[in-house]
Short mmCIF file of C-alpha atoms in Angstrom, two decimals:
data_model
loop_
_atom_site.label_atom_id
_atom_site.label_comp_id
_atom_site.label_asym_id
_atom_site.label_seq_id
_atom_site.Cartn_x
_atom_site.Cartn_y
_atom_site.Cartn_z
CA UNK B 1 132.41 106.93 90.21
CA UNK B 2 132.20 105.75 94.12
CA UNK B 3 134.42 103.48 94.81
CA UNK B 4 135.87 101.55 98.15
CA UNK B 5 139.55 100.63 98.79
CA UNK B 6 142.41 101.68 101.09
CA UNK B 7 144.05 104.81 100.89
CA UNK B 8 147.78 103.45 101.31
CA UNK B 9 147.30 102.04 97.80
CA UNK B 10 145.08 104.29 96.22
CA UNK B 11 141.20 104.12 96.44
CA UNK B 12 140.47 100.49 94.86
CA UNK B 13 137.51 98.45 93.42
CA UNK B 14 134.19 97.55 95.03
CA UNK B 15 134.43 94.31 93.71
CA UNK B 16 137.86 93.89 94.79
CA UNK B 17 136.19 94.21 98.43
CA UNK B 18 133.40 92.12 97.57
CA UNK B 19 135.44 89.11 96.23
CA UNK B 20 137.43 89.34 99.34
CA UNK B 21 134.12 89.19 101.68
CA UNK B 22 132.29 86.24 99.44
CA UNK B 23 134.70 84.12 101.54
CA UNK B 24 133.63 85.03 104.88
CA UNK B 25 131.19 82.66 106.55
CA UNK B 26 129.13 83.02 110.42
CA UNK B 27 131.98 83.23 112.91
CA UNK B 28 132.26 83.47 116.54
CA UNK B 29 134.49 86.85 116.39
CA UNK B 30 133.13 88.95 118.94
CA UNK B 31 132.50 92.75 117.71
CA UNK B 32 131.40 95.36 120.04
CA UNK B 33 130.08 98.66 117.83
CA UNK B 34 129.62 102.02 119.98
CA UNK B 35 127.50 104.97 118.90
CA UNK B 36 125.74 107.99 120.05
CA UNK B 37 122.23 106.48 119.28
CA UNK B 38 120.66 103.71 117.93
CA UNK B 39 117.19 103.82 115.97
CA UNK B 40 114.34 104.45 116.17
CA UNK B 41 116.26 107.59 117.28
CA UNK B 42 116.49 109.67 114.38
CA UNK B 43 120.32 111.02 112.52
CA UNK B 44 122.30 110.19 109.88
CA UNK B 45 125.00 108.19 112.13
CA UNK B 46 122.43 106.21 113.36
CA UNK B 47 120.91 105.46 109.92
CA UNK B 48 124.51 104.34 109.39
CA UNK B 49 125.16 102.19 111.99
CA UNK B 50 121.84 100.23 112.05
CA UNK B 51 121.63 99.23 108.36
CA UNK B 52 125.65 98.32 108.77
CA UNK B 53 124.98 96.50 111.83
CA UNK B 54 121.66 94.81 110.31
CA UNK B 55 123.59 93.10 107.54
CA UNK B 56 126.70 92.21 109.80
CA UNK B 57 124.81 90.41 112.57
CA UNK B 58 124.65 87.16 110.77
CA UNK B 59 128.26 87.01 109.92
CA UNK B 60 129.78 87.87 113.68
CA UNK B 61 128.57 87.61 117.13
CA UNK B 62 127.54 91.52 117.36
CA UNK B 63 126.85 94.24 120.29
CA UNK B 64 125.63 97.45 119.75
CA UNK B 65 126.56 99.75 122.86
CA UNK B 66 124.80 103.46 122.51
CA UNK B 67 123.69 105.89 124.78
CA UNK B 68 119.91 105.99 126.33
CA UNK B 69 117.58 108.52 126.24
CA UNK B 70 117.25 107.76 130.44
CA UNK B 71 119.14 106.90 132.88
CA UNK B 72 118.59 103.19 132.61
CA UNK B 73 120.08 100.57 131.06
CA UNK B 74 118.30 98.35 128.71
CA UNK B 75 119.11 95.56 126.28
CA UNK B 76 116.82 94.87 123.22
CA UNK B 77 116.85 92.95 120.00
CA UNK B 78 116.53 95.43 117.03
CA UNK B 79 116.10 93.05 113.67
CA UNK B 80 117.74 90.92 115.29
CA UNK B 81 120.41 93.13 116.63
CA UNK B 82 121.39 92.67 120.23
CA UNK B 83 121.62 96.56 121.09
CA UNK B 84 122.53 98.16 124.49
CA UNK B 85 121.18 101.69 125.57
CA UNK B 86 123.75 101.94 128.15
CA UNK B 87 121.72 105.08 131.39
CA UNK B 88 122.57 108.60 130.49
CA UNK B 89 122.92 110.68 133.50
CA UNK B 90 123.18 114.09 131.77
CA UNK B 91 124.69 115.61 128.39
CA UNK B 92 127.22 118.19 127.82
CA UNK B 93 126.60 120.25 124.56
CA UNK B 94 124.67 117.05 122.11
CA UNK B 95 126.92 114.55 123.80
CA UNK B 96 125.60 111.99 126.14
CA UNK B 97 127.05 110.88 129.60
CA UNK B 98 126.91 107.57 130.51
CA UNK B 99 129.45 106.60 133.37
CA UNK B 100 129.01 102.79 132.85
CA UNK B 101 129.80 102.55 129.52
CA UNK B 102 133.38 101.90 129.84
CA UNK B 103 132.47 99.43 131.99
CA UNK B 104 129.99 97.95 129.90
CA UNK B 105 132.69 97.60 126.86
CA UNK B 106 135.14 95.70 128.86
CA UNK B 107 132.48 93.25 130.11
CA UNK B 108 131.92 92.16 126.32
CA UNK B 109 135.65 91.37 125.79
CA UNK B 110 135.75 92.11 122.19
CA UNK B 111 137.92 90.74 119.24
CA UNK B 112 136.48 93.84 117.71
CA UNK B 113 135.63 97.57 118.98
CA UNK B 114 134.32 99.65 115.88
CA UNK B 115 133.94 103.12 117.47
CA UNK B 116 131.73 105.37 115.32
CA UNK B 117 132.86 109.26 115.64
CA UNK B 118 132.41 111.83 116.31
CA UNK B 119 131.51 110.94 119.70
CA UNK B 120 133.25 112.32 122.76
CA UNK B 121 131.45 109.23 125.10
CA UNK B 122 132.74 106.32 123.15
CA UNK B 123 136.18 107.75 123.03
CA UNK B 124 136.75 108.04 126.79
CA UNK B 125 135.04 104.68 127.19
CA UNK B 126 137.76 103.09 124.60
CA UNK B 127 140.58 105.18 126.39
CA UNK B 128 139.19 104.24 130.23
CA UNK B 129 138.32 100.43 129.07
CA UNK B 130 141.58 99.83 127.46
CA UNK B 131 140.36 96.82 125.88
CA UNK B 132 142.53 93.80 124.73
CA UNK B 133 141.08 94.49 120.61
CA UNK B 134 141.37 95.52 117.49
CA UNK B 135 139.97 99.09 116.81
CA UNK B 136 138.03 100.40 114.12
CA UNK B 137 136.89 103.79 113.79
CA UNK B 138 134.52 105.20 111.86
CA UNK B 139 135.04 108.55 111.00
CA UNK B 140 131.56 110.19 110.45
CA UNK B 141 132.37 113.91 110.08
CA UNK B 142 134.37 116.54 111.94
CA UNK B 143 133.01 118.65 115.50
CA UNK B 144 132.58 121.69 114.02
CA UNK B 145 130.26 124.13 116.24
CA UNK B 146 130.87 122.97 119.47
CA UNK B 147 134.65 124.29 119.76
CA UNK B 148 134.56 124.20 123.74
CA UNK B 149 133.87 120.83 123.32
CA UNK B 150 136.09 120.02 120.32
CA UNK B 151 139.18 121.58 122.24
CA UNK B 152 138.36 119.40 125.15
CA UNK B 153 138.54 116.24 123.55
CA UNK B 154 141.04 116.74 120.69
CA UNK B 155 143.80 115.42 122.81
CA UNK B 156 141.65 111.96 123.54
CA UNK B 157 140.52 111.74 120.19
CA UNK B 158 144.10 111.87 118.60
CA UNK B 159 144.76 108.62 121.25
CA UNK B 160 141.84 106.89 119.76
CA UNK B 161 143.22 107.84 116.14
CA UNK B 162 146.80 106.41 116.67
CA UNK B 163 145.24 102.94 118.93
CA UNK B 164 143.42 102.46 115.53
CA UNK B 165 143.69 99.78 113.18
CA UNK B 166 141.75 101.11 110.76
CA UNK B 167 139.83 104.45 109.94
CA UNK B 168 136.80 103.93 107.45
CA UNK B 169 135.19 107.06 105.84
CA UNK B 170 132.39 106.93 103.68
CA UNK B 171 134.06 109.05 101.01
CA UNK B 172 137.32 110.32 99.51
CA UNK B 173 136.51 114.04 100.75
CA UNK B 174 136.90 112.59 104.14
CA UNK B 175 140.33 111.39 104.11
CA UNK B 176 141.11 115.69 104.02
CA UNK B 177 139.86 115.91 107.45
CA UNK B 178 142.57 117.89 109.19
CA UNK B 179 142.08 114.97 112.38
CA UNK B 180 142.82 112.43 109.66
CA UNK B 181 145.61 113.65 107.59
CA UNK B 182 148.23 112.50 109.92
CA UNK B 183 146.48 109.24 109.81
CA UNK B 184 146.03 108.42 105.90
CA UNK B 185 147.86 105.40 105.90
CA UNK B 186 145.40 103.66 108.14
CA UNK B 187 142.57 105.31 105.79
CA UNK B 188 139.76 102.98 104.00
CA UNK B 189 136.88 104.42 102.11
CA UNK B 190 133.67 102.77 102.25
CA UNK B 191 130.53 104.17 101.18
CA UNK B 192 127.69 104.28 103.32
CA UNK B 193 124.74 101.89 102.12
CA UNK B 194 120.89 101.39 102.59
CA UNK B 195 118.00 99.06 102.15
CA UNK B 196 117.49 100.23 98.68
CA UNK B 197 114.52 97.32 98.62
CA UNK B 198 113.11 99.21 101.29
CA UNK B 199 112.55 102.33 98.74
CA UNK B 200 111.11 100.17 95.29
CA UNK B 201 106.91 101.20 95.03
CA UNK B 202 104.47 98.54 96.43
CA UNK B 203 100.94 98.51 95.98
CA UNK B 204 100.74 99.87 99.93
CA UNK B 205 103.50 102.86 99.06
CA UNK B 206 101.22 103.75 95.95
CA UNK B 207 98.40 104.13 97.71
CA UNK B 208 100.17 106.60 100.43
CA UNK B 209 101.98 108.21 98.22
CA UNK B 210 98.74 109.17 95.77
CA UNK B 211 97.38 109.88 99.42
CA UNK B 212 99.63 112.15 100.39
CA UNK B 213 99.90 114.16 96.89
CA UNK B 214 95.86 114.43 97.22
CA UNK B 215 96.10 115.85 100.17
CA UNK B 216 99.65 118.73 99.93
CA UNK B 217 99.32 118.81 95.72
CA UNK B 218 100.91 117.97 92.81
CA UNK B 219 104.39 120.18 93.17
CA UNK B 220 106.12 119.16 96.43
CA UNK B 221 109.56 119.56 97.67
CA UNK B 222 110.66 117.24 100.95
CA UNK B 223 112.97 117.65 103.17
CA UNK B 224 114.01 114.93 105.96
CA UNK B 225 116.50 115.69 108.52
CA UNK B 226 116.99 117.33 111.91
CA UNK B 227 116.00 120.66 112.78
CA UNK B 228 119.55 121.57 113.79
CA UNK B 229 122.10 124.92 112.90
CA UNK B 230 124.17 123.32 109.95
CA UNK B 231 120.61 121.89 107.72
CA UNK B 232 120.39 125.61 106.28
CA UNK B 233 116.49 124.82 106.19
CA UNK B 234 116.29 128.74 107.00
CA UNK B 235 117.31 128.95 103.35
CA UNK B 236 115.20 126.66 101.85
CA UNK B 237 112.10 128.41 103.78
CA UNK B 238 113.17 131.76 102.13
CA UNK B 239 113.65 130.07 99.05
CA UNK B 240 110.13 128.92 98.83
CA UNK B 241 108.87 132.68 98.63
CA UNK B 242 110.04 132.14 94.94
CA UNK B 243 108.54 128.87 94.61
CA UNK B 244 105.11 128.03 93.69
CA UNK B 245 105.32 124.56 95.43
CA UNK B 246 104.41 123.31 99.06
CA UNK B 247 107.32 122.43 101.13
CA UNK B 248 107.05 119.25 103.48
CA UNK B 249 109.42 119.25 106.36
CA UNK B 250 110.07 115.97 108.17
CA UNK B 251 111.80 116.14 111.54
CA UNK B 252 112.56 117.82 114.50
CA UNK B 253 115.34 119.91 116.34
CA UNK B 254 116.13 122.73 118.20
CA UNK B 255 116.02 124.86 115.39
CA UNK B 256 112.17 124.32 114.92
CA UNK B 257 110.73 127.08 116.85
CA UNK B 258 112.97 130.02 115.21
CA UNK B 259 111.60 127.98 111.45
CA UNK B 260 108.39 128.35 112.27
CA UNK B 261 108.65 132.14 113.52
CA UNK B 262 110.54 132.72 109.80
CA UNK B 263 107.55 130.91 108.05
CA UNK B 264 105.15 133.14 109.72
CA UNK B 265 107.54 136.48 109.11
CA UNK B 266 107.24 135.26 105.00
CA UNK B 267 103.41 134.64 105.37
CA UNK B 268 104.50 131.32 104.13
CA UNK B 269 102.04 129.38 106.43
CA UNK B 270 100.24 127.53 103.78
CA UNK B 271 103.02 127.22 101.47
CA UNK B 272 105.61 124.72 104.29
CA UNK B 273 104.56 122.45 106.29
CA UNK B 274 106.07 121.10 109.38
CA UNK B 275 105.08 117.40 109.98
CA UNK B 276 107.21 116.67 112.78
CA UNK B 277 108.79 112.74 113.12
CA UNK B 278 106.68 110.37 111.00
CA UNK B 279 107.05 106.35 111.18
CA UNK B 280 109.66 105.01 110.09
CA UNK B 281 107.13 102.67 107.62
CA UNK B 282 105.81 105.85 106.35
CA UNK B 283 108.97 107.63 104.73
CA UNK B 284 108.81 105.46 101.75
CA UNK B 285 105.54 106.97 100.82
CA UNK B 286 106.89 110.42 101.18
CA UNK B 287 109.58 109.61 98.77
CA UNK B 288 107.52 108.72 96.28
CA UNK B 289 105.01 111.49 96.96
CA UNK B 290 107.39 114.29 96.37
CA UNK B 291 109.21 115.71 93.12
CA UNK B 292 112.67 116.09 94.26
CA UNK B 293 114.50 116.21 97.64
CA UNK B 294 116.30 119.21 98.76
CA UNK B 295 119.17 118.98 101.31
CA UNK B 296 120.30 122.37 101.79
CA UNK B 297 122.96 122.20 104.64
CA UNK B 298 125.93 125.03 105.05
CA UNK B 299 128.64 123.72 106.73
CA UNK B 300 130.92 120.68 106.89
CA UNK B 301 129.03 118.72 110.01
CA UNK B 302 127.07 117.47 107.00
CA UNK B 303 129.14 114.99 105.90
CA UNK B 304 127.41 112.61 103.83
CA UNK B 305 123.33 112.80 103.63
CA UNK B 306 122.32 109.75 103.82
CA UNK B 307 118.81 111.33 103.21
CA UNK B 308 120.06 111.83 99.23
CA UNK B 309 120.28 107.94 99.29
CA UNK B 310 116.67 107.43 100.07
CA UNK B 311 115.50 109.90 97.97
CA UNK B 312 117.69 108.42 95.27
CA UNK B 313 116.46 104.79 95.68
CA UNK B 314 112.74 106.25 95.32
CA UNK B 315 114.04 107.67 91.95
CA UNK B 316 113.66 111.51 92.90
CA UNK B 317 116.45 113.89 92.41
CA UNK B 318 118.07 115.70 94.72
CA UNK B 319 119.11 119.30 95.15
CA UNK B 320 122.01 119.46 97.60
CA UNK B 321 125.10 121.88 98.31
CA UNK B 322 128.67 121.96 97.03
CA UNK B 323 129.89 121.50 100.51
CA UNK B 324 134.14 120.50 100.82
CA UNK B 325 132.12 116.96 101.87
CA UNK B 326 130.84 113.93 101.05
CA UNK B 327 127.56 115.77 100.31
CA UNK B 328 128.78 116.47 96.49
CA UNK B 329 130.42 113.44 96.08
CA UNK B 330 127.05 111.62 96.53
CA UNK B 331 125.12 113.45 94.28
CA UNK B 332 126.30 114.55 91.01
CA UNK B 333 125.41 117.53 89.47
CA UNK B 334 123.78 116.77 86.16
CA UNK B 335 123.64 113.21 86.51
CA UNK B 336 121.44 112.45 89.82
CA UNK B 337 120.37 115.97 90.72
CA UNK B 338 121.80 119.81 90.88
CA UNK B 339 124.12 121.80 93.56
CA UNK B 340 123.87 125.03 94.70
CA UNK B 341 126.13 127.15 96.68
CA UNK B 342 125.55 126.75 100.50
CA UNK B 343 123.27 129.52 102.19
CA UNK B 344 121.96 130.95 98.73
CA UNK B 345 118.26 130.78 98.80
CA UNK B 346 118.19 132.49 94.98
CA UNK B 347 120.18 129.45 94.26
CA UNK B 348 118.57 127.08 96.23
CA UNK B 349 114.87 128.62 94.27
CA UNK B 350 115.92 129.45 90.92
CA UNK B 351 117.41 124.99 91.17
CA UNK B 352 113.85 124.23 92.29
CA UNK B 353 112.11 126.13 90.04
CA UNK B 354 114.04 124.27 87.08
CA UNK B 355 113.12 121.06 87.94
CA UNK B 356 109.60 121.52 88.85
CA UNK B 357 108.68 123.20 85.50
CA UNK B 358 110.62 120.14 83.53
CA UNK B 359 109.44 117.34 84.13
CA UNK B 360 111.45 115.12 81.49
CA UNK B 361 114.30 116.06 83.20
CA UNK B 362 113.08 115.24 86.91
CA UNK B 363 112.30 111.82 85.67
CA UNK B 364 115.91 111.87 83.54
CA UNK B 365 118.07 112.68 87.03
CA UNK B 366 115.85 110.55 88.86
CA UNK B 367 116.27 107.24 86.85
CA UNK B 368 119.65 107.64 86.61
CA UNK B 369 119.71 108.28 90.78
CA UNK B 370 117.63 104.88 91.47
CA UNK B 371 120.15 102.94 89.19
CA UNK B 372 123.52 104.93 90.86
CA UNK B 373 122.11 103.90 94.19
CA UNK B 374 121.55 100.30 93.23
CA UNK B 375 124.85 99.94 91.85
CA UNK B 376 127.15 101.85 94.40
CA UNK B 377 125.13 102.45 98.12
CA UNK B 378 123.70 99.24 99.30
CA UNK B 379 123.98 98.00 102.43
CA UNK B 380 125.49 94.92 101.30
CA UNK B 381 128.35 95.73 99.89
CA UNK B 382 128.88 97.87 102.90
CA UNK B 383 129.21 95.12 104.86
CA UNK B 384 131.45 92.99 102.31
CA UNK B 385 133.44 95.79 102.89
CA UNK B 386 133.47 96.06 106.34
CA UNK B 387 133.76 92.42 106.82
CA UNK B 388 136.35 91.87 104.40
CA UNK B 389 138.65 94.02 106.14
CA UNK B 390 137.58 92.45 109.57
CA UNK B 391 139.16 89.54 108.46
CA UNK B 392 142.68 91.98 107.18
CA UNK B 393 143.03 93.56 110.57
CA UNK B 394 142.37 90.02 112.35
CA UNK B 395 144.85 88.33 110.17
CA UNK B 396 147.78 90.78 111.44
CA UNK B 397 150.19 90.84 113.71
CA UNK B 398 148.61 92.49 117.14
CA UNK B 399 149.55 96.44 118.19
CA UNK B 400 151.01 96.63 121.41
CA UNK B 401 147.93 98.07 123.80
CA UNK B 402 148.85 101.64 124.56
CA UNK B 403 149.00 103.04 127.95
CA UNK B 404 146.25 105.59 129.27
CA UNK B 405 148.59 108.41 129.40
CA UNK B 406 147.70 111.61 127.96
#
């Protein structure tokens, strides 16, 4: 089962953690996080970092620093989040440039910097800033495509690594990261969490949910995610030819485009549907509207799928792959839904197909999901987590800053 703890002494207890962080009361200990992007921007980091920032704000005096969509910069309260969308001038492969954000970090003189990777921008600004803090880091997932890009920054990146205090990853698959091996002493797993109240049926979500089953029909398969290289929603589209079901596809990437040329090449037109963004209000409904979830991603950029934990919490199963990830370690085959090898749309439709035509055991995997979720992913006990070992790295003796050499 899921559990949270350091990796010098073995992957502990959650409760250990949460007994720790029942202490903790409102403090004046300044924490600066930096991300890529903040919601309502769309990703699985950014999922991440609101609903851990959300639940931390009333506990320390919090700044969110993340990249802008223009180049301006603008401050704004997100639920009560003070959040920073520092001008982006310009990106280089997915990562944005924003020359002020060093700047911007040292301004907030931080007790705190929690630097959420990967993310080539918040690096250089920790590295450039050189700020008088502890540093957290956590470790989302690994640069895998962009290996220009990867090459370039490994150097920085290991810099970051060694400055840190601690490295959090959201699961024990993580800690085999070939950036974090060297680094496994410093290693704490915490899982990921959500607003699991946010997924229980209301009288509204009914309503939209019957709504939206009226109007697609009684077997649907969702997917939510971006449209990008490593979703493997090319396979799930081929899959489909074997499915009688209607697909509903929620996002958008760069990937869209070639999708929809592969729908029409499968005269598949009527079968998936692309619905683009929706509200962020409206996913529930959409939860609760489909069958099961399918995350089909092939290769190791998917980390985590935070998507599985929404589904989940609306009590639908989910069909994921066996990737060397987190993605496995979230959803268990049997108990909360069924993997598949990556990129195998036979395996990917002959998983669908199983579910769809039993429905005792859709409802079986997706009880048992909604109660896993409950017990192991909130948001809460993220941030006991998190908090609780706040309060470890604050208590120690200070690291000597490191120099900005190379």
């Amino acid at each position: 089962m899921p559990s949270t703890g350091d990796a010098r002494r073995g992957l502990g207890t959650p409760a250990a953690a949460d007994a720790h962080a029942d202490n903790l009361t409102p403090t004046t200990v300044k924490v600066v996080h930096i991300g890529k992007f903040y919601f309502p921007i769309p990703g699985g980091m950014e999922t991440a970092l609101q609903q851990l920032c959300e639940e931390l704000n009333p506990h320390v005096d919090l700044r969110v620093l993340v990249a802008n969509t223009r180049p301006r910069t603008v401050t704004e309260r997100i639920n009560g989040v003070r959040v920073t969308r520092v001008a982006r001038w310009g990106q280089i492969a997915s990562t944005p440039l924003c020359p002020s954000l060093p700047r911007r970090l040292a301004e907030h003189r931080a007790d705190i910097v929690h630097v959420h990777e990967p993310n080539p921008m918040a690096t250089l600004a920790v590295w450039l800033a050189n700020p008088r803090a502890r540093v957290i880091v956590s470790f989302h997932s690994e640069v895998v495509r962009h290996r220009v890009l990867r090459h370039a920054y490994r150097r920085l990146r290991e810099r970051l690594l060694q400055r840190a205090d601690r490295l959090i990853v959201a699961t024990p698959h993580h800690l085999d990261f070939p950036a974090l091996r060297p680094h496994r002493r410093k290693c704490v797993v915490i899982p990921f969490g959500i607003d699991v109240a946010r997924f229980q049926p209301n009288e509204a979500v009914r309503r939209r949910a019957a709504a939206i089953r009226a109007e697609f029909g009684p077997r649907t398969v969702l997917f939510v995610g971006r449209l990008v290289y490593y979703k493997g929603v090319e396979y799930l589209i081929e899959a489909m030819s074997r499915v009688s079901a209607r697909l509903l596809i929620i996002g958008r990437g760069p990937r869209e485009r070639a999708l929809r040329r592969r729908v029409r090449a499968l005269g598949l037109e009527e079968r998936v549907v692309f619905l683009g963004e929706i509200a962020h209000e409206e996913l529930p409904a959409y939860y609760h509207a489909c069958d099961l979830l399918v995350l089909p991603s092939t290769q190791q950029s998917e980390a985590f799928g935070i998507v599985q934990l929404e589904a989940m919490a609306a009590g639908k199963p989910v069909i994921s792959t066996r990737l060397p990830t987190g993605v496995s370690w979230v959803n268990r085959h049997g108990m909360t839904g069924w993997l598949v090898p990556p990129a195998d749309a036979d395996a990917l439709a002959d998983a669908m197909n199983r579910l769809l035509e039993d429905e005792a055991l859709r409802h079986r995997l997706g009880e048992a999901a909604r109660h896993y979720v409950s017990e192991h992913f909130t948001r809460q006990k993220m941030a006991r987590a998190v908090l609780a070992l706040y309060e470890e790295v604050l208590s120690e003796t200070p690291r000597p800053i490191p120099s900005r050499k190379l």
